[in-house]
């Protein structure tokens, strides 16, 4: 017999945020259990709106790592209905391990463009973001760098900052380079980028922009939503200075467009509340939740008709996006990781 979600979760020693479930006698059909790599404060407003709209309660466990392994260990006894991730990598991994099931939904098909969902309907993108080049306003002229390929130009030697090449965000970018250029050319490019680093890869994306502000480097790689988080940061106003020190470069506008990635969701293989879980996935793809994602998290909605936030329109506007199906990029991440190891891009 399956134990209640709350009882099972007590065994998760690595939970970063506590699970809060109101005392109630709701039946299984009136709830959805979520394993989330996305921080709870980011997704809770959308979940609250879903509950208000449908009466279906949501129970969330957040962990930085280990949720896929937990699902694998729990097997048929898992209480989880949905896995939420902050990147394509974990979505691909949970599918590859056979821990999901396909979702046939006209709503999801209508709301989510084909390149942001699995061709076999095993995973679905909910928000998108681009991997920007953050360039110093003082030391990099406008138009001086226009593409990811140019990051390997020797003119940038000692001028680039980035987090580890083995981080999921960079693995997706490297995977896209393999997809577009082939393994040999992508490896040559990665070697060139590594040779141009100003320091050992370290820190998160915001730390790279801080390093540009401080003169450690002149250009850096980072996801687009971090700009919104920095430019609006009242608790740490120094981050506004970091953001104001850079120009945002959307790479490859003259050809394939800027590399995109997603946050997303997948329905677990043994979801005990399948019908309610699919309702939640559909809700997260609809206009209300998509607008909330855009306003609160500075991400791009995947639903085409949904307006971006005013802040993103002010600083980013329209730009050409790489529309390669992310399934293809995800399939190349293991190869990308081996390549990063080979050229020593992780240290």
Short mmCIF file of C-alpha atoms in Angstrom, two decimals:
data_model
loop_
_atom_site.label_atom_id
_atom_site.label_comp_id
_atom_site.label_asym_id
_atom_site.label_seq_id
_atom_site.Cartn_x
_atom_site.Cartn_y
_atom_site.Cartn_z
CA UNK A 1 0.00 0.00 0.00
CA UNK A 2 1.35 3.42 -0.97
CA UNK A 3 2.23 5.62 1.99
CA UNK A 4 0.97 9.22 2.08
CA UNK A 5 3.23 11.71 0.31
CA UNK A 6 4.07 13.48 3.56
CA UNK A 7 5.22 10.29 5.27
CA UNK A 8 7.41 9.21 2.39
CA UNK A 9 9.07 12.59 2.06
CA UNK A 10 10.26 12.52 5.66
CA UNK A 11 12.84 10.00 4.45
CA UNK A 12 14.42 12.50 2.05
CA UNK A 13 17.47 13.66 3.98
CA UNK A 14 18.59 16.01 1.20
CA UNK A 15 15.45 18.14 0.93
CA UNK A 16 16.47 21.80 0.79
CA UNK A 17 13.04 23.20 1.60
CA UNK A 18 10.50 21.71 4.00
CA UNK A 19 7.35 20.17 2.63
CA UNK A 20 4.23 21.93 3.80
CA UNK A 21 0.95 20.08 3.48
CA UNK A 22 -2.11 21.44 5.17
CA UNK A 23 -3.91 19.01 7.40
CA UNK A 24 -6.91 17.83 5.40
CA UNK A 25 -8.75 14.75 4.34
CA UNK A 26 -8.49 15.42 0.62
CA UNK A 27 -8.70 12.38 -1.59
CA UNK A 28 -5.86 11.52 -3.95
CA UNK A 29 -7.84 12.96 -6.86
CA UNK A 30 -7.77 16.37 -5.18
CA UNK A 31 -4.00 16.76 -5.05
CA UNK A 32 -0.81 16.71 -7.09
CA UNK A 33 2.58 15.69 -5.69
CA UNK A 34 5.57 17.46 -7.21
CA UNK A 35 9.29 16.76 -7.15
CA UNK A 36 10.90 20.04 -8.11
CA UNK A 37 14.41 21.13 -9.04
CA UNK A 38 12.93 24.60 -9.40
CA UNK A 39 13.03 26.54 -6.14
CA UNK A 40 9.68 26.54 -4.43
CA UNK A 41 9.40 30.33 -4.09
CA UNK A 42 9.66 30.61 -7.89
CA UNK A 43 6.81 28.24 -8.65
CA UNK A 44 4.55 28.65 -5.61
CA UNK A 45 2.56 31.62 -7.03
CA UNK A 46 1.58 29.53 -10.07
CA UNK A 47 0.69 26.55 -7.89
CA UNK A 48 -1.46 28.74 -5.63
CA UNK A 49 -3.26 30.09 -8.68
CA UNK A 50 -3.86 26.52 -9.89
CA UNK A 51 -5.37 25.53 -6.54
CA UNK A 52 -7.56 28.63 -6.50
CA UNK A 53 -8.78 27.83 -10.01
CA UNK A 54 -9.33 24.09 -9.66
CA UNK A 55 -9.50 23.28 -5.95
CA UNK A 56 -6.67 20.76 -6.46
CA UNK A 57 -3.97 21.01 -3.81
CA UNK A 58 -0.28 20.82 -4.62
CA UNK A 59 2.40 19.24 -2.44
CA UNK A 60 5.98 20.20 -3.34
CA UNK A 61 9.39 18.87 -2.49
CA UNK A 62 12.38 20.91 -3.63
CA UNK A 63 15.90 19.52 -3.84
CA UNK A 64 18.97 20.71 -5.72
CA UNK A 65 19.86 17.13 -6.59
CA UNK A 66 18.83 13.55 -6.04
CA UNK A 67 15.16 13.63 -7.05
CA UNK A 68 15.63 11.50 -10.15
CA UNK A 69 17.54 8.95 -8.13
CA UNK A 70 14.77 9.02 -5.55
CA UNK A 71 12.16 8.34 -8.23
CA UNK A 72 14.25 5.46 -9.52
CA UNK A 73 14.56 3.98 -6.04
CA UNK A 74 10.86 4.37 -5.22
CA UNK A 75 9.68 2.71 -8.42
CA UNK A 76 5.97 1.89 -8.44
CA UNK A 77 5.65 3.15 -4.86
CA UNK A 78 6.66 6.71 -5.70
CA UNK A 79 4.16 9.34 -4.53
CA UNK A 80 5.37 11.83 -7.14
CA UNK A 81 3.16 12.84 -10.05
CA UNK A 82 5.27 15.50 -11.75
CA UNK A 83 8.94 16.41 -12.00
CA UNK A 84 9.73 20.10 -12.54
CA UNK A 85 13.21 21.05 -13.72
CA UNK A 86 15.16 24.25 -14.38
CA UNK A 87 16.89 22.98 -17.52
CA UNK A 88 16.53 20.50 -20.37
CA UNK A 89 19.22 18.22 -18.92
CA UNK A 90 17.29 16.73 -15.99
CA UNK A 91 14.18 16.43 -18.15
CA UNK A 92 16.09 14.36 -20.66
CA UNK A 93 17.69 12.28 -17.91
CA UNK A 94 14.41 11.40 -16.19
CA UNK A 95 12.96 10.27 -19.52
CA UNK A 96 16.05 8.25 -20.43
CA UNK A 97 15.81 6.38 -17.13
CA UNK A 98 12.27 5.29 -18.01
CA UNK A 99 10.70 7.23 -15.15
CA UNK A 100 8.07 9.14 -17.15
CA UNK A 101 5.06 8.49 -19.32
CA UNK A 102 3.79 10.33 -22.40
CA UNK A 103 1.02 12.90 -22.14
CA UNK A 104 -1.44 13.25 -24.99
CA UNK A 105 -2.90 16.71 -24.55
CA UNK A 106 -4.31 19.05 -27.19
CA UNK A 107 -3.80 21.92 -24.73
CA UNK A 108 -0.07 21.25 -24.34
CA UNK A 109 0.36 20.71 -28.07
CA UNK A 110 -1.40 23.99 -28.82
CA UNK A 111 0.41 26.06 -26.19
CA UNK A 112 3.97 24.76 -26.48
CA UNK A 113 5.92 25.02 -29.76
CA UNK A 114 7.24 21.73 -31.12
CA UNK A 115 10.91 22.55 -30.49
CA UNK A 116 10.12 23.04 -26.78
CA UNK A 117 8.56 19.61 -26.25
CA UNK A 118 9.64 16.02 -26.64
CA UNK A 119 8.63 14.52 -30.01
CA UNK A 120 7.25 11.56 -28.04
CA UNK A 121 5.41 13.85 -25.56
CA UNK A 122 7.50 12.71 -22.58
CA UNK A 123 8.56 16.23 -21.53
CA UNK A 124 7.26 19.76 -22.04
CA UNK A 125 8.95 23.14 -21.79
CA UNK A 126 7.18 25.70 -19.61
CA UNK A 127 9.48 28.72 -19.89
CA UNK A 128 12.42 29.60 -22.08
CA UNK A 129 15.61 31.59 -21.62
CA UNK A 130 18.63 32.38 -23.76
CA UNK A 131 22.34 32.01 -23.02
CA UNK A 132 23.52 35.60 -23.39
CA UNK A 133 26.91 37.18 -23.80
CA UNK A 134 27.26 39.87 -21.12
CA UNK A 135 29.71 42.46 -22.46
CA UNK A 136 31.39 45.33 -20.59
CA UNK A 137 29.99 48.72 -21.54
CA UNK A 138 33.41 50.29 -20.98
CA UNK A 139 35.74 47.77 -22.64
CA UNK A 140 33.74 46.10 -25.40
CA UNK A 141 32.45 48.17 -28.31
CA UNK A 142 28.92 47.61 -29.54
CA UNK A 143 28.99 44.97 -32.25
CA UNK A 144 32.51 43.84 -31.34
CA UNK A 145 31.22 40.33 -30.63
CA UNK A 146 28.20 38.92 -32.39
CA UNK A 147 28.30 35.12 -32.09
CA UNK A 148 29.16 32.19 -29.85
CA UNK A 149 31.76 31.18 -32.43
CA UNK A 150 33.64 34.44 -31.86
CA UNK A 151 34.22 33.50 -28.20
CA UNK A 152 37.10 31.36 -29.52
CA UNK A 153 38.77 34.27 -31.34
CA UNK A 154 42.27 34.90 -29.89
CA UNK A 155 41.38 38.59 -29.56
CA UNK A 156 39.47 37.60 -26.40
CA UNK A 157 42.42 35.87 -24.74
CA UNK A 158 42.28 36.48 -20.99
CA UNK A 159 38.96 38.32 -21.32
CA UNK A 160 36.19 35.72 -20.82
CA UNK A 161 34.48 34.51 -17.62
CA UNK A 162 32.07 31.61 -17.25
CA UNK A 163 30.93 29.00 -14.78
CA UNK A 164 32.09 25.40 -15.19
CA UNK A 165 31.80 23.90 -18.63
CA UNK A 166 30.26 20.85 -16.93
CA UNK A 167 27.32 22.86 -15.58
CA UNK A 168 24.02 21.93 -17.19
CA UNK A 169 23.57 25.38 -18.78
CA UNK A 170 26.93 25.21 -20.52
CA UNK A 171 26.51 21.57 -21.51
CA UNK A 172 23.35 22.56 -23.39
CA UNK A 173 25.23 25.32 -25.20
CA UNK A 174 28.09 22.97 -26.07
CA UNK A 175 25.54 20.40 -27.23
CA UNK A 176 24.00 22.98 -29.55
CA UNK A 177 27.45 23.76 -30.98
CA UNK A 178 27.96 20.05 -31.70
CA UNK A 179 24.53 19.90 -33.33
CA UNK A 180 25.27 22.84 -35.59
CA UNK A 181 28.96 22.29 -36.38
CA UNK A 182 29.81 18.65 -35.72
CA UNK A 183 32.07 17.20 -33.04
CA UNK A 184 35.47 18.14 -34.44
CA UNK A 185 34.65 21.79 -35.05
CA UNK A 186 32.82 22.12 -31.73
CA UNK A 187 35.83 20.71 -29.87
CA UNK A 188 38.15 23.14 -31.62
CA UNK A 189 35.80 25.96 -30.62
CA UNK A 190 35.69 24.83 -26.99
CA UNK A 191 39.48 24.65 -26.84
CA UNK A 192 39.57 28.21 -28.14
CA UNK A 193 37.09 29.43 -25.55
CA UNK A 194 39.05 27.78 -22.76
CA UNK A 195 42.26 29.40 -24.00
CA UNK A 196 40.53 32.79 -23.74
CA UNK A 197 39.37 32.45 -20.11
CA UNK A 198 40.42 35.17 -17.70
CA UNK A 199 40.24 32.77 -14.74
CA UNK A 200 39.37 29.22 -13.80
CA UNK A 201 35.62 28.55 -14.32
CA UNK A 202 33.86 29.27 -11.05
CA UNK A 203 30.71 30.66 -9.46
CA UNK A 204 27.22 31.03 -10.84
CA UNK A 205 25.99 33.17 -13.73
CA UNK A 206 25.62 36.31 -11.61
CA UNK A 207 29.22 35.91 -10.42
CA UNK A 208 30.36 36.23 -14.03
CA UNK A 209 28.59 39.55 -14.46
CA UNK A 210 30.09 40.75 -11.18
CA UNK A 211 33.52 39.81 -12.54
CA UNK A 212 32.89 41.92 -15.64
CA UNK A 213 31.91 44.89 -13.43
CA UNK A 214 35.11 44.44 -11.40
CA UNK A 215 37.33 44.23 -14.49
CA UNK A 216 38.31 40.59 -14.06
CA UNK A 217 37.04 39.92 -17.58
CA UNK A 218 35.37 41.80 -20.40
CA UNK A 219 32.69 39.34 -21.51
CA UNK A 220 30.82 36.51 -19.80
CA UNK A 221 28.22 33.84 -20.47
CA UNK A 222 24.98 33.85 -18.48
CA UNK A 223 21.29 33.05 -18.75
CA UNK A 224 19.01 35.94 -19.62
CA UNK A 225 16.73 35.85 -16.56
CA UNK A 226 19.64 36.63 -14.25
CA UNK A 227 19.76 40.12 -15.70
CA UNK A 228 16.21 40.74 -14.49
CA UNK A 229 17.04 39.35 -11.07
CA UNK A 230 20.07 41.63 -10.77
CA UNK A 231 18.60 44.86 -12.15
CA UNK A 232 15.63 44.63 -9.76
CA UNK A 233 17.51 43.40 -6.67
CA UNK A 234 16.59 45.69 -3.77
CA UNK A 235 18.05 43.42 -1.07
CA UNK A 236 21.47 43.43 -2.69
CA UNK A 237 21.54 46.71 -4.62
CA UNK A 238 25.17 46.17 -5.66
CA UNK A 239 23.79 43.66 -8.16
CA UNK A 240 22.09 46.54 -9.96
CA UNK A 241 25.56 47.98 -10.51
CA UNK A 242 26.71 44.68 -11.98
CA UNK A 243 23.78 44.65 -14.41
CA UNK A 244 24.24 48.29 -15.37
CA UNK A 245 27.89 47.62 -16.22
CA UNK A 246 27.09 45.34 -19.15
CA UNK A 247 25.42 45.30 -22.52
CA UNK A 248 23.35 42.28 -23.47
CA UNK A 249 24.51 40.55 -26.64
CA UNK A 250 22.12 38.14 -28.33
CA UNK A 251 24.45 35.91 -30.33
CA UNK A 252 24.08 34.72 -33.91
CA UNK A 253 21.36 37.13 -34.96
CA UNK A 254 22.68 36.96 -38.51
CA UNK A 255 22.21 33.21 -38.82
CA UNK A 256 20.58 30.55 -36.60
CA UNK A 257 19.74 32.78 -33.62
CA UNK A 258 20.58 32.72 -29.90
CA UNK A 259 20.75 29.39 -28.06
CA UNK A 260 17.63 28.73 -26.02
CA UNK A 261 16.89 26.40 -23.13
CA UNK A 262 13.87 25.72 -20.97
CA UNK A 263 12.46 24.91 -17.61
CA UNK A 264 9.96 22.12 -17.94
CA UNK A 265 7.81 19.30 -16.62
CA UNK A 266 7.32 15.58 -17.06
CA UNK A 267 4.62 13.23 -15.81
CA UNK A 268 6.06 10.41 -13.72
CA UNK A 269 5.63 6.80 -14.86
CA UNK A 270 3.54 5.74 -11.86
CA UNK A 271 1.78 9.04 -11.12
CA UNK A 272 -0.95 8.22 -8.56
CA UNK A 273 -2.88 11.39 -9.46
CA UNK A 274 -2.44 11.33 -13.21
CA UNK A 275 -5.57 13.23 -14.20
CA UNK A 276 -4.94 16.07 -11.75
CA UNK A 277 -1.25 16.15 -12.69
CA UNK A 278 -2.06 16.62 -16.38
CA UNK A 279 -4.46 19.42 -15.43
CA UNK A 280 -1.58 21.13 -13.62
CA UNK A 281 0.76 20.73 -16.60
CA UNK A 282 -1.89 22.21 -18.86
CA UNK A 283 -2.53 25.07 -16.43
CA UNK A 284 1.19 25.93 -16.37
CA UNK A 285 1.11 26.26 -20.16
CA UNK A 286 -1.94 28.54 -20.22
CA UNK A 287 -2.00 32.35 -20.33
CA UNK A 288 -2.33 33.06 -16.60
CA UNK A 289 0.60 30.96 -15.43
CA UNK A 290 2.72 31.91 -18.43
CA UNK A 291 2.22 35.60 -17.62
CA UNK A 292 3.12 34.97 -13.99
CA UNK A 293 6.33 33.21 -15.02
CA UNK A 294 7.19 36.16 -17.23
CA UNK A 295 6.55 38.83 -14.61
CA UNK A 296 7.96 37.11 -11.54
CA UNK A 297 10.90 35.13 -12.91
CA UNK A 298 11.97 37.22 -15.93
CA UNK A 299 11.68 34.22 -18.21
CA UNK A 300 10.26 34.08 -21.71
CA UNK A 301 6.85 32.40 -21.97
CA UNK A 302 6.80 29.41 -24.30
CA UNK A 303 3.17 30.09 -25.18
CA UNK A 304 3.54 32.29 -28.28
CA UNK A 305 0.67 34.72 -27.60
CA UNK A 306 1.79 35.51 -24.04
CA UNK A 307 3.38 38.95 -23.57
CA UNK A 308 6.84 39.18 -22.06
CA UNK A 309 7.36 41.23 -18.94
CA UNK A 310 7.78 44.98 -19.35
CA UNK A 311 11.32 44.70 -18.01
CA UNK A 312 12.33 42.13 -20.62
CA UNK A 313 10.74 44.19 -23.36
CA UNK A 314 12.70 47.22 -22.17
CA UNK A 315 16.10 45.55 -22.06
CA UNK A 316 15.79 42.67 -24.50
CA UNK A 317 12.99 43.18 -26.99
CA UNK A 318 12.61 40.85 -29.93
CA UNK A 319 15.53 38.72 -31.02
CA UNK A 320 16.09 35.74 -33.28
CA UNK A 321 15.99 32.42 -31.42
CA UNK A 322 17.58 29.12 -32.38
CA UNK A 323 14.61 26.85 -33.05
CA UNK A 324 16.49 23.55 -33.01
CA UNK A 325 14.49 20.92 -31.13
CA UNK A 326 15.98 20.69 -27.66
CA UNK A 327 15.66 16.91 -27.71
CA UNK A 328 18.53 16.89 -30.20
CA UNK A 329 20.59 19.19 -27.99
CA UNK A 330 19.85 17.07 -24.91
CA UNK A 331 20.94 13.91 -26.69
CA UNK A 332 24.38 15.50 -27.18
CA UNK A 333 24.93 16.55 -23.56
CA UNK A 334 26.87 13.41 -22.62
CA UNK A 335 29.12 14.01 -25.60
CA UNK A 336 29.43 17.64 -24.53
CA UNK A 337 30.46 16.57 -21.02
CA UNK A 338 33.16 14.28 -22.41
CA UNK A 339 34.38 17.12 -24.57
CA UNK A 340 34.54 19.50 -21.60
CA UNK A 341 36.58 16.89 -19.73
CA UNK A 342 38.88 16.40 -22.69
CA UNK A 343 39.75 20.08 -23.04
CA UNK A 344 39.75 20.67 -19.27
CA UNK A 345 36.95 23.20 -19.36
CA UNK A 346 35.63 22.27 -15.94
CA UNK A 347 38.72 23.45 -14.06
#
